[in-house]
């Protein structure tokens, strides 16, 4: 019988409790041991994950993509077993893996499922799970994180509107496995998972176990066309447009070309670790996760 340590993001509030309380009851009723650790921040969450894994416990990330990416990233490259309890606004990595949010369906997976090896991303020395992105989406991410009156996809949509309204096309230099590409446009996404930004299917052909990153570029276009692309993101049909380019590789460097002095943030799993440049390298099969 497995022993679990659930690392919870308190900022997720009621969502975490509504997911974890019935799930923990089901796990304990089955004979499993469940401890709960409340995160005091990302660094603390990562340390708690490594400590629990060192005690041969299954580590559960309870929250959204930021907490899940932090905890899962801390375990990447180890023999630890990781489980996801989707309890955030986006839950994009759980969506990609097909991890259910319903406790009645999730509990048997955590109790009896076999760990599945999936890829992770090394982003400037930090392991993350879903994607690394730089452009109007990272600016929208920042706007959404600052929004207090709206939640979930509504916060991201309003944040995106604000980002697009003030956007100046960036001059990118993207190097994929040593091949350089200079593009002007809205964003560059190096995707391990196909989903980001609260359910947007940015890289519909991405797989978490193929040892590759799908690099999606949305090139320069009128704002009206970009809004059309946004509407198509949920279904993933945007990749059919000529303004959208998809590359694939194992190592991707994203930077700004020229000497304009402009800075641009990059995002990773819903967090904003820093500004360009960023190098994303795939970590094949680095994480053992309980997923269908």
PDB file of C-alpha atoms in Angstrom:
ATOM      1  CA  UNK A   1       0.000   0.000   0.000  1.00  0.00           C
ATOM      2  CA  UNK A   2       1.356   3.389  -1.007  1.00  0.00           C
ATOM      3  CA  UNK A   3       2.069   6.207   1.411  1.00  0.00           C
ATOM      4  CA  UNK A   4       1.341   9.719   0.119  1.00  0.00           C
ATOM      5  CA  UNK A   5       2.508  13.218   0.938  1.00  0.00           C
ATOM      6  CA  UNK A   6       0.187  15.851  -0.529  1.00  0.00           C
ATOM      7  CA  UNK A   7       1.816  19.232  -1.110  1.00  0.00           C
ATOM      8  CA  UNK A   8      -0.913  21.845  -1.229  1.00  0.00           C
ATOM      9  CA  UNK A   9      -0.965  25.358  -2.595  1.00  0.00           C
ATOM     10  CA  UNK A  10      -2.899  27.374   0.036  1.00  0.00           C
ATOM     11  CA  UNK A  11      -3.495  30.132  -2.532  1.00  0.00           C
ATOM     12  CA  UNK A  12      -5.820  27.756  -4.393  1.00  0.00           C
ATOM     13  CA  UNK A  13      -8.054  27.986  -1.319  1.00  0.00           C
ATOM     14  CA  UNK A  14     -11.382  26.205  -1.525  1.00  0.00           C
ATOM     15  CA  UNK A  15     -10.482  24.414  -4.743  1.00  0.00           C
ATOM     16  CA  UNK A  16      -7.673  22.520  -3.016  1.00  0.00           C
ATOM     17  CA  UNK A  17      -9.846  21.583  -0.052  1.00  0.00           C
ATOM     18  CA  UNK A  18     -12.772  20.478  -2.219  1.00  0.00           C
ATOM     19  CA  UNK A  19     -10.437  18.162  -4.143  1.00  0.00           C
ATOM     20  CA  UNK A  20      -8.140  16.927  -1.398  1.00  0.00           C
ATOM     21  CA  UNK A  21     -10.561  16.227   1.473  1.00  0.00           C
ATOM     22  CA  UNK A  22     -12.720  13.630  -0.327  1.00  0.00           C
ATOM     23  CA  UNK A  23      -9.661  12.209  -2.101  1.00  0.00           C
ATOM     24  CA  UNK A  24      -7.717  11.770   1.154  1.00  0.00           C
ATOM     25  CA  UNK A  25     -10.739  10.047   2.696  1.00  0.00           C
ATOM     26  CA  UNK A  26     -10.893   7.560  -0.172  1.00  0.00           C
ATOM     27  CA  UNK A  27      -7.152   6.878   0.007  1.00  0.00           C
ATOM     28  CA  UNK A  28      -7.240   6.365   3.787  1.00  0.00           C
ATOM     29  CA  UNK A  29     -10.322   4.170   3.593  1.00  0.00           C
ATOM     30  CA  UNK A  30      -8.336   1.956   1.215  1.00  0.00           C
ATOM     31  CA  UNK A  31      -5.569   1.646   3.834  1.00  0.00           C
ATOM     32  CA  UNK A  32      -3.124   4.257   2.512  1.00  0.00           C
ATOM     33  CA  UNK A  33      -1.288   6.763   4.672  1.00  0.00           C
ATOM     34  CA  UNK A  34      -1.790  10.404   3.674  1.00  0.00           C
ATOM     35  CA  UNK A  35       0.190  13.344   5.062  1.00  0.00           C
ATOM     36  CA  UNK A  36      -0.494  16.940   4.057  1.00  0.00           C
ATOM     37  CA  UNK A  37       2.156  19.644   3.671  1.00  0.00           C
ATOM     38  CA  UNK A  38       1.050  23.226   3.032  1.00  0.00           C
ATOM     39  CA  UNK A  39       3.433  25.112   0.795  1.00  0.00           C
ATOM     40  CA  UNK A  40       4.910  28.390   2.037  1.00  0.00           C
ATOM     41  CA  UNK A  41       6.214  29.154  -1.428  1.00  0.00           C
ATOM     42  CA  UNK A  42       7.730  27.456  -4.431  1.00  0.00           C
ATOM     43  CA  UNK A  43      11.121  26.853  -2.836  1.00  0.00           C
ATOM     44  CA  UNK A  44       9.497  25.277   0.207  1.00  0.00           C
ATOM     45  CA  UNK A  45       7.227  23.133  -1.997  1.00  0.00           C
ATOM     46  CA  UNK A  46      10.217  21.828  -3.951  1.00  0.00           C
ATOM     47  CA  UNK A  47      12.122  20.996  -0.769  1.00  0.00           C
ATOM     48  CA  UNK A  48       9.126  19.258   0.768  1.00  0.00           C
ATOM     49  CA  UNK A  49       8.696  17.205  -2.413  1.00  0.00           C
ATOM     50  CA  UNK A  50      12.301  16.043  -2.377  1.00  0.00           C
ATOM     51  CA  UNK A  51      12.111  15.186   1.340  1.00  0.00           C
ATOM     52  CA  UNK A  52       8.941  13.130   0.876  1.00  0.00           C
ATOM     53  CA  UNK A  53      10.412  11.324  -2.113  1.00  0.00           C
ATOM     54  CA  UNK A  54      13.514  10.558  -0.082  1.00  0.00           C
ATOM     55  CA  UNK A  55      11.258   8.788   2.420  1.00  0.00           C
ATOM     56  CA  UNK A  56       9.847   6.600  -0.397  1.00  0.00           C
ATOM     57  CA  UNK A  57       6.487   8.338  -0.376  1.00  0.00           C
ATOM     58  CA  UNK A  58       4.369   9.149  -3.428  1.00  0.00           C
ATOM     59  CA  UNK A  59       4.371  12.921  -3.784  1.00  0.00           C
ATOM     60  CA  UNK A  60       1.077  14.577  -4.737  1.00  0.00           C
ATOM     61  CA  UNK A  61       0.989  18.084  -6.206  1.00  0.00           C
ATOM     62  CA  UNK A  62      -2.342  19.649  -5.178  1.00  0.00           C
ATOM     63  CA  UNK A  63      -3.010  22.875  -7.053  1.00  0.00           C
ATOM     64  CA  UNK A  64      -2.680  24.422 -10.481  1.00  0.00           C
ATOM     65  CA  UNK A  65       0.066  24.290 -13.078  1.00  0.00           C
ATOM     66  CA  UNK A  66       2.440  26.496 -11.089  1.00  0.00           C
ATOM     67  CA  UNK A  67       2.456  24.226  -8.027  1.00  0.00           C
ATOM     68  CA  UNK A  68       2.316  21.034 -10.108  1.00  0.00           C
ATOM     69  CA  UNK A  69       5.188  22.230 -12.296  1.00  0.00           C
ATOM     70  CA  UNK A  70       7.261  23.203  -9.262  1.00  0.00           C
ATOM     71  CA  UNK A  71       6.739  19.907  -7.401  1.00  0.00           C
ATOM     72  CA  UNK A  72       7.044  17.750 -10.510  1.00  0.00           C
ATOM     73  CA  UNK A  73      10.103  19.677 -11.633  1.00  0.00           C
ATOM     74  CA  UNK A  74      11.758  19.096  -8.251  1.00  0.00           C
ATOM     75  CA  UNK A  75      11.325  15.341  -8.774  1.00  0.00           C
ATOM     76  CA  UNK A  76      12.454  15.245 -12.414  1.00  0.00           C
ATOM     77  CA  UNK A  77      15.498  13.088 -12.932  1.00  0.00           C
ATOM     78  CA  UNK A  78      14.845  10.991  -9.816  1.00  0.00           C
ATOM     79  CA  UNK A  79      13.096   7.666  -9.174  1.00  0.00           C
ATOM     80  CA  UNK A  80      10.303   9.381  -7.220  1.00  0.00           C
ATOM     81  CA  UNK A  81       6.659   8.704  -8.056  1.00  0.00           C
ATOM     82  CA  UNK A  82       4.533  11.798  -8.652  1.00  0.00           C
ATOM     83  CA  UNK A  83       0.760  12.209  -8.620  1.00  0.00           C
ATOM     84  CA  UNK A  84      -1.306  15.208  -9.719  1.00  0.00           C
ATOM     85  CA  UNK A  85      -4.438  16.436  -7.942  1.00  0.00           C
ATOM     86  CA  UNK A  86      -5.859  19.096 -10.321  1.00  0.00           C
ATOM     87  CA  UNK A  87      -7.036  21.983  -8.143  1.00  0.00           C
ATOM     88  CA  UNK A  88      -6.038  25.162  -9.958  1.00  0.00           C
ATOM     89  CA  UNK A  89      -7.318  27.549 -12.586  1.00  0.00           C
ATOM     90  CA  UNK A  90      -5.749  25.895 -15.600  1.00  0.00           C
ATOM     91  CA  UNK A  91      -4.716  22.296 -14.814  1.00  0.00           C
ATOM     92  CA  UNK A  92      -3.165  22.124 -18.281  1.00  0.00           C
ATOM     93  CA  UNK A  93      -0.549  19.441 -17.597  1.00  0.00           C
ATOM     94  CA  UNK A  94      -3.180  17.221 -15.967  1.00  0.00           C
ATOM     95  CA  UNK A  95      -5.388  17.761 -19.018  1.00  0.00           C
ATOM     96  CA  UNK A  96      -2.593  16.688 -21.355  1.00  0.00           C
ATOM     97  CA  UNK A  97      -2.026  13.499 -19.334  1.00  0.00           C
ATOM     98  CA  UNK A  98      -5.729  12.727 -18.935  1.00  0.00           C
ATOM     99  CA  UNK A  99      -5.575  12.880 -15.128  1.00  0.00           C
ATOM    100  CA  UNK A 100      -9.150  13.106 -13.771  1.00  0.00           C
ATOM    101  CA  UNK A 101     -10.157  15.711 -11.182  1.00  0.00           C
ATOM    102  CA  UNK A 102     -13.064  13.663  -9.779  1.00  0.00           C
ATOM    103  CA  UNK A 103     -11.846  12.020  -6.518  1.00  0.00           C
ATOM    104  CA  UNK A 104     -13.790   8.829  -7.245  1.00  0.00           C
ATOM    105  CA  UNK A 105     -11.850   8.365 -10.482  1.00  0.00           C
ATOM    106  CA  UNK A 106      -8.544   9.772  -9.256  1.00  0.00           C
ATOM    107  CA  UNK A 107      -8.199   7.619  -6.127  1.00  0.00           C
ATOM    108  CA  UNK A 108      -7.919   4.249  -7.964  1.00  0.00           C
ATOM    109  CA  UNK A 109      -5.310   5.745 -10.300  1.00  0.00           C
ATOM    110  CA  UNK A 110      -3.196   6.910  -7.356  1.00  0.00           C
ATOM    111  CA  UNK A 111      -3.620   3.665  -5.439  1.00  0.00           C
ATOM    112  CA  UNK A 112      -3.120   1.158  -8.230  1.00  0.00           C
ATOM    113  CA  UNK A 113      -1.730   2.951 -11.284  1.00  0.00           C
ATOM    114  CA  UNK A 114       1.703   2.175 -12.686  1.00  0.00           C
ATOM    115  CA  UNK A 115       4.072   5.148 -12.989  1.00  0.00           C
ATOM    116  CA  UNK A 116       4.461   6.432 -16.529  1.00  0.00           C
ATOM    117  CA  UNK A 117       7.718   8.033 -17.709  1.00  0.00           C
ATOM    118  CA  UNK A 118       7.150  11.474 -19.237  1.00  0.00           C
ATOM    119  CA  UNK A 119       9.471  14.219 -20.432  1.00  0.00           C
ATOM    120  CA  UNK A 120      10.260  17.439 -18.611  1.00  0.00           C
ATOM    121  CA  UNK A 121      12.003  20.659 -19.676  1.00  0.00           C
ATOM    122  CA  UNK A 122      15.195  22.188 -18.339  1.00  0.00           C
ATOM    123  CA  UNK A 123      14.551  25.956 -18.620  1.00  0.00           C
ATOM    124  CA  UNK A 124      17.672  27.950 -17.773  1.00  0.00           C
ATOM    125  CA  UNK A 125      18.604  25.274 -15.241  1.00  0.00           C
ATOM    126  CA  UNK A 126      15.152  24.807 -13.690  1.00  0.00           C
ATOM    127  CA  UNK A 127      13.030  21.756 -14.480  1.00  0.00           C
ATOM    128  CA  UNK A 128       9.450  22.497 -15.556  1.00  0.00           C
ATOM    129  CA  UNK A 129       6.761  20.295 -17.062  1.00  0.00           C
ATOM    130  CA  UNK A 130       4.435  21.903 -19.587  1.00  0.00           C
ATOM    131  CA  UNK A 131       5.939  24.671 -21.705  1.00  0.00           C
ATOM    132  CA  UNK A 132       8.224  27.670 -21.866  1.00  0.00           C
ATOM    133  CA  UNK A 133       6.874  30.714 -23.697  1.00  0.00           C
ATOM    134  CA  UNK A 134       7.908  34.279 -24.421  1.00  0.00           C
ATOM    135  CA  UNK A 135       5.775  37.016 -25.873  1.00  0.00           C
ATOM    136  CA  UNK A 136       2.320  38.447 -25.553  1.00  0.00           C
ATOM    137  CA  UNK A 137       1.221  35.317 -23.661  1.00  0.00           C
ATOM    138  CA  UNK A 138       3.835  35.854 -20.935  1.00  0.00           C
ATOM    139  CA  UNK A 139       2.697  39.475 -20.629  1.00  0.00           C
ATOM    140  CA  UNK A 140      -0.919  38.250 -20.455  1.00  0.00           C
ATOM    141  CA  UNK A 141       0.174  35.731 -17.812  1.00  0.00           C
ATOM    142  CA  UNK A 142       1.615  38.570 -15.755  1.00  0.00           C
ATOM    143  CA  UNK A 143      -1.573  40.610 -16.159  1.00  0.00           C
ATOM    144  CA  UNK A 144      -3.731  37.622 -15.133  1.00  0.00           C
ATOM    145  CA  UNK A 145      -1.601  36.969 -12.051  1.00  0.00           C
ATOM    146  CA  UNK A 146      -2.110  40.583 -10.983  1.00  0.00           C
ATOM    147  CA  UNK A 147      -5.877  40.415 -11.450  1.00  0.00           C
ATOM    148  CA  UNK A 148      -7.805  40.057  -8.198  1.00  0.00           C
ATOM    149  CA  UNK A 149     -11.384  40.647  -9.327  1.00  0.00           C
ATOM    150  CA  UNK A 150     -11.503  37.839 -11.901  1.00  0.00           C
ATOM    151  CA  UNK A 151     -10.605  34.155 -11.735  1.00  0.00           C
ATOM    152  CA  UNK A 152      -9.691  31.352 -14.123  1.00  0.00           C
ATOM    153  CA  UNK A 153     -10.034  31.801 -17.867  1.00  0.00           C
ATOM    154  CA  UNK A 154     -11.772  35.177 -17.435  1.00  0.00           C
ATOM    155  CA  UNK A 155      -8.661  36.601 -15.732  1.00  0.00           C
ATOM    156  CA  UNK A 156      -6.435  35.273 -18.491  1.00  0.00           C
ATOM    157  CA  UNK A 157      -8.724  36.565 -21.252  1.00  0.00           C
ATOM    158  CA  UNK A 158      -8.812  40.081 -19.794  1.00  0.00           C
ATOM    159  CA  UNK A 159      -5.065  39.921 -19.224  1.00  0.00           C
ATOM    160  CA  UNK A 160      -4.591  38.899 -22.850  1.00  0.00           C
ATOM    161  CA  UNK A 161      -6.725  41.803 -24.099  1.00  0.00           C
ATOM    162  CA  UNK A 162      -4.599  44.245 -22.138  1.00  0.00           C
ATOM    163  CA  UNK A 163      -1.398  42.644 -23.405  1.00  0.00           C
ATOM    164  CA  UNK A 164      -2.483  42.724 -27.052  1.00  0.00           C
ATOM    165  CA  UNK A 165      -3.678  46.326 -26.847  1.00  0.00           C
ATOM    166  CA  UNK A 166      -0.173  47.503 -25.909  1.00  0.00           C
ATOM    167  CA  UNK A 167       1.838  44.909 -27.855  1.00  0.00           C
ATOM    168  CA  UNK A 168       4.742  45.798 -30.149  1.00  0.00           C
ATOM    169  CA  UNK A 169       5.903  42.906 -32.320  1.00  0.00           C
ATOM    170  CA  UNK A 170       9.052  41.335 -30.946  1.00  0.00           C
ATOM    171  CA  UNK A 171      12.068  40.531 -33.097  1.00  0.00           C
ATOM    172  CA  UNK A 172      12.944  36.973 -32.061  1.00  0.00           C
ATOM    173  CA  UNK A 173      15.998  34.857 -32.692  1.00  0.00           C
ATOM    174  CA  UNK A 174      15.021  31.213 -32.150  1.00  0.00           C
ATOM    175  CA  UNK A 175      17.682  28.516 -32.307  1.00  0.00           C
ATOM    176  CA  UNK A 176      16.355  24.957 -32.611  1.00  0.00           C
ATOM    177  CA  UNK A 177      18.996  22.230 -32.358  1.00  0.00           C
ATOM    178  CA  UNK A 178      21.596  24.659 -33.659  1.00  0.00           C
ATOM    179  CA  UNK A 179      19.520  26.040 -36.567  1.00  0.00           C
ATOM    180  CA  UNK A 180      18.773  29.748 -36.249  1.00  0.00           C
ATOM    181  CA  UNK A 181      15.429  31.304 -37.218  1.00  0.00           C
ATOM    182  CA  UNK A 182      14.730  35.037 -37.071  1.00  0.00           C
ATOM    183  CA  UNK A 183      11.038  35.863 -36.799  1.00  0.00           C
ATOM    184  CA  UNK A 184       8.986  38.918 -35.903  1.00  0.00           C
ATOM    185  CA  UNK A 185       5.709  38.359 -34.164  1.00  0.00           C
ATOM    186  CA  UNK A 186       3.600  37.735 -31.084  1.00  0.00           C
ATOM    187  CA  UNK A 187       5.031  34.739 -29.274  1.00  0.00           C
ATOM    188  CA  UNK A 188       7.244  31.669 -29.248  1.00  0.00           C
ATOM    189  CA  UNK A 189       6.212  28.582 -27.278  1.00  0.00           C
ATOM    190  CA  UNK A 190       8.486  25.598 -26.602  1.00  0.00           C
ATOM    191  CA  UNK A 191       5.902  22.977 -25.659  1.00  0.00           C
ATOM    192  CA  UNK A 192       6.254  19.613 -23.978  1.00  0.00           C
ATOM    193  CA  UNK A 193       2.528  19.534 -23.203  1.00  0.00           C
ATOM    194  CA  UNK A 194       0.036  20.607 -25.847  1.00  0.00           C
ATOM    195  CA  UNK A 195      -1.989  22.809 -23.457  1.00  0.00           C
ATOM    196  CA  UNK A 196      -1.266  26.103 -21.752  1.00  0.00           C
ATOM    197  CA  UNK A 197      -3.039  29.308 -20.728  1.00  0.00           C
ATOM    198  CA  UNK A 198      -6.102  27.672 -19.120  1.00  0.00           C
ATOM    199  CA  UNK A 199      -7.010  25.038 -21.683  1.00  0.00           C
ATOM    200  CA  UNK A 200      -5.619  26.577 -24.873  1.00  0.00           C
ATOM    201  CA  UNK A 201      -4.398  23.803 -27.221  1.00  0.00           C
ATOM    202  CA  UNK A 202      -1.342  25.715 -28.389  1.00  0.00           C
ATOM    203  CA  UNK A 203       0.599  22.670 -29.657  1.00  0.00           C
ATOM    204  CA  UNK A 204      -1.979  20.049 -30.679  1.00  0.00           C
ATOM    205  CA  UNK A 205       0.616  17.534 -31.896  1.00  0.00           C
ATOM    206  CA  UNK A 206       2.862  17.767 -28.824  1.00  0.00           C
ATOM    207  CA  UNK A 207       3.478  14.599 -26.819  1.00  0.00           C
ATOM    208  CA  UNK A 208       4.970  14.277 -23.362  1.00  0.00           C
ATOM    209  CA  UNK A 209       6.891  11.105 -24.169  1.00  0.00           C
ATOM    210  CA  UNK A 210       8.504  11.696 -27.590  1.00  0.00           C
ATOM    211  CA  UNK A 211      11.733  13.363 -26.454  1.00  0.00           C
ATOM    212  CA  UNK A 212      10.935  16.513 -28.463  1.00  0.00           C
ATOM    213  CA  UNK A 213       9.645  20.030 -27.918  1.00  0.00           C
ATOM    214  CA  UNK A 214       7.072  21.470 -30.319  1.00  0.00           C
ATOM    215  CA  UNK A 215       8.061  25.076 -31.032  1.00  0.00           C
ATOM    216  CA  UNK A 216       5.040  27.176 -32.016  1.00  0.00           C
ATOM    217  CA  UNK A 217       5.633  30.633 -33.490  1.00  0.00           C
ATOM    218  CA  UNK A 218       2.812  33.104 -34.052  1.00  0.00           C
ATOM    219  CA  UNK A 219       4.327  35.519 -36.536  1.00  0.00           C
ATOM    220  CA  UNK A 220       3.600  39.160 -37.262  1.00  0.00           C
ATOM    221  CA  UNK A 221       0.000  39.787 -38.298  1.00  0.00           C
ATOM    222  CA  UNK A 222      -2.761  42.377 -37.784  1.00  0.00           C
ATOM    223  CA  UNK A 223      -4.346  42.377 -34.325  1.00  0.00           C
ATOM    224  CA  UNK A 224      -7.677  41.342 -35.815  1.00  0.00           C
ATOM    225  CA  UNK A 225      -6.105  38.150 -37.122  1.00  0.00           C
ATOM    226  CA  UNK A 226      -4.476  37.478 -33.743  1.00  0.00           C
ATOM    227  CA  UNK A 227      -7.920  37.584 -32.111  1.00  0.00           C
ATOM    228  CA  UNK A 228      -9.066  35.006 -34.657  1.00  0.00           C
ATOM    229  CA  UNK A 229      -6.086  32.841 -33.704  1.00  0.00           C
ATOM    230  CA  UNK A 230      -7.040  33.155 -30.034  1.00  0.00           C
ATOM    231  CA  UNK A 231     -10.532  31.864 -30.806  1.00  0.00           C
ATOM    232  CA  UNK A 232      -9.018  28.858 -32.569  1.00  0.00           C
ATOM    233  CA  UNK A 233      -6.631  27.944 -29.753  1.00  0.00           C
ATOM    234  CA  UNK A 234      -9.132  25.840 -27.846  1.00  0.00           C
ATOM    235  CA  UNK A 235      -9.564  23.442 -30.785  1.00  0.00           C
ATOM    236  CA  UNK A 236      -5.950  23.710 -31.951  1.00  0.00           C
ATOM    237  CA  UNK A 237      -6.959  24.661 -35.504  1.00  0.00           C
ATOM    238  CA  UNK A 238      -4.765  27.794 -35.445  1.00  0.00           C
ATOM    239  CA  UNK A 239      -1.783  25.736 -36.659  1.00  0.00           C
ATOM    240  CA  UNK A 240      -3.400  25.606 -40.122  1.00  0.00           C
ATOM    241  CA  UNK A 241      -2.879  29.338 -40.597  1.00  0.00           C
ATOM    242  CA  UNK A 242       0.152  30.505 -42.600  1.00  0.00           C
ATOM    243  CA  UNK A 243       1.044  32.965 -39.830  1.00  0.00           C
ATOM    244  CA  UNK A 244       1.594  30.051 -37.421  1.00  0.00           C
ATOM    245  CA  UNK A 245       4.794  28.014 -37.781  1.00  0.00           C
ATOM    246  CA  UNK A 246       5.662  24.804 -35.925  1.00  0.00           C
ATOM    247  CA  UNK A 247       9.206  23.502 -35.498  1.00  0.00           C
ATOM    248  CA  UNK A 248      10.490  20.573 -33.428  1.00  0.00           C
ATOM    249  CA  UNK A 249      13.707  19.938 -31.581  1.00  0.00           C
ATOM    250  CA  UNK A 250      15.441  18.842 -28.409  1.00  0.00           C
ATOM    251  CA  UNK A 251      16.972  22.197 -27.486  1.00  0.00           C
ATOM    252  CA  UNK A 252      15.427  25.610 -28.107  1.00  0.00           C
ATOM    253  CA  UNK A 253      16.943  28.991 -27.313  1.00  0.00           C
ATOM    254  CA  UNK A 254      14.663  32.029 -27.440  1.00  0.00           C
ATOM    255  CA  UNK A 255      16.153  35.507 -27.408  1.00  0.00           C
ATOM    256  CA  UNK A 256      15.518  38.971 -28.753  1.00  0.00           C
ATOM    257  CA  UNK A 257      17.493  39.942 -31.857  1.00  0.00           C
ATOM    258  CA  UNK A 258      19.158  43.262 -32.356  1.00  0.00           C
ATOM    259  CA  UNK A 259      20.190  45.853 -29.807  1.00  0.00           C
ATOM    260  CA  UNK A 260      16.890  47.572 -29.022  1.00  0.00           C
ATOM    261  CA  UNK A 261      17.386  47.262 -25.268  1.00  0.00           C
ATOM    262  CA  UNK A 262      13.889  45.802 -24.944  1.00  0.00           C
ATOM    263  CA  UNK A 263      13.236  43.210 -22.261  1.00  0.00           C
ATOM    264  CA  UNK A 264      10.566  40.527 -22.482  1.00  0.00           C
ATOM    265  CA  UNK A 265       9.464  38.092 -19.772  1.00  0.00           C
ATOM    266  CA  UNK A 266       9.262  34.377 -20.342  1.00  0.00           C
ATOM    267  CA  UNK A 267       6.795  32.067 -18.677  1.00  0.00           C
ATOM    268  CA  UNK A 268       6.987  28.445 -17.565  1.00  0.00           C
ATOM    269  CA  UNK A 269       4.049  26.439 -16.224  1.00  0.00           C
ATOM    270  CA  UNK A 270       2.099  29.567 -15.356  1.00  0.00           C
ATOM    271  CA  UNK A 271       4.989  31.219 -13.516  1.00  0.00           C
ATOM    272  CA  UNK A 272       7.299  34.014 -14.711  1.00  0.00           C
ATOM    273  CA  UNK A 273      10.870  33.020 -13.785  1.00  0.00           C
ATOM    274  CA  UNK A 274      12.676  35.824 -15.608  1.00  0.00           C
ATOM    275  CA  UNK A 275      13.320  37.611 -18.882  1.00  0.00           C
ATOM    276  CA  UNK A 276      14.808  36.498 -22.194  1.00  0.00           C
ATOM    277  CA  UNK A 277      17.037  34.828 -23.198  1.00  0.00           C
ATOM    278  CA  UNK A 278      15.911  31.354 -22.166  1.00  0.00           C
ATOM    279  CA  UNK A 279      17.187  27.947 -23.249  1.00  0.00           C
ATOM    280  CA  UNK A 280      14.753  25.031 -23.037  1.00  0.00           C
ATOM    281  CA  UNK A 281      16.142  21.496 -23.244  1.00  0.00           C
ATOM    282  CA  UNK A 282      13.987  18.386 -23.213  1.00  0.00           C
ATOM    283  CA  UNK A 283      14.628  15.902 -20.384  1.00  0.00           C
ATOM    284  CA  UNK A 284      13.443  12.616 -21.913  1.00  0.00           C
ATOM    285  CA  UNK A 285      11.496  10.340 -19.567  1.00  0.00           C
ATOM    286  CA  UNK A 286      12.669  12.350 -16.563  1.00  0.00           C
ATOM    287  CA  UNK A 287       9.497  12.122 -14.449  1.00  0.00           C
ATOM    288  CA  UNK A 288       7.575   9.071 -13.217  1.00  0.00           C
ATOM    289  CA  UNK A 289       3.970  10.163 -12.921  1.00  0.00           C
ATOM    290  CA  UNK A 290       0.737   8.336 -12.116  1.00  0.00           C
ATOM    291  CA  UNK A 291      -1.314   9.012 -15.222  1.00  0.00           C
ATOM    292  CA  UNK A 292      -3.496   7.007 -17.613  1.00  0.00           C
TER     293      UNK A 292
END
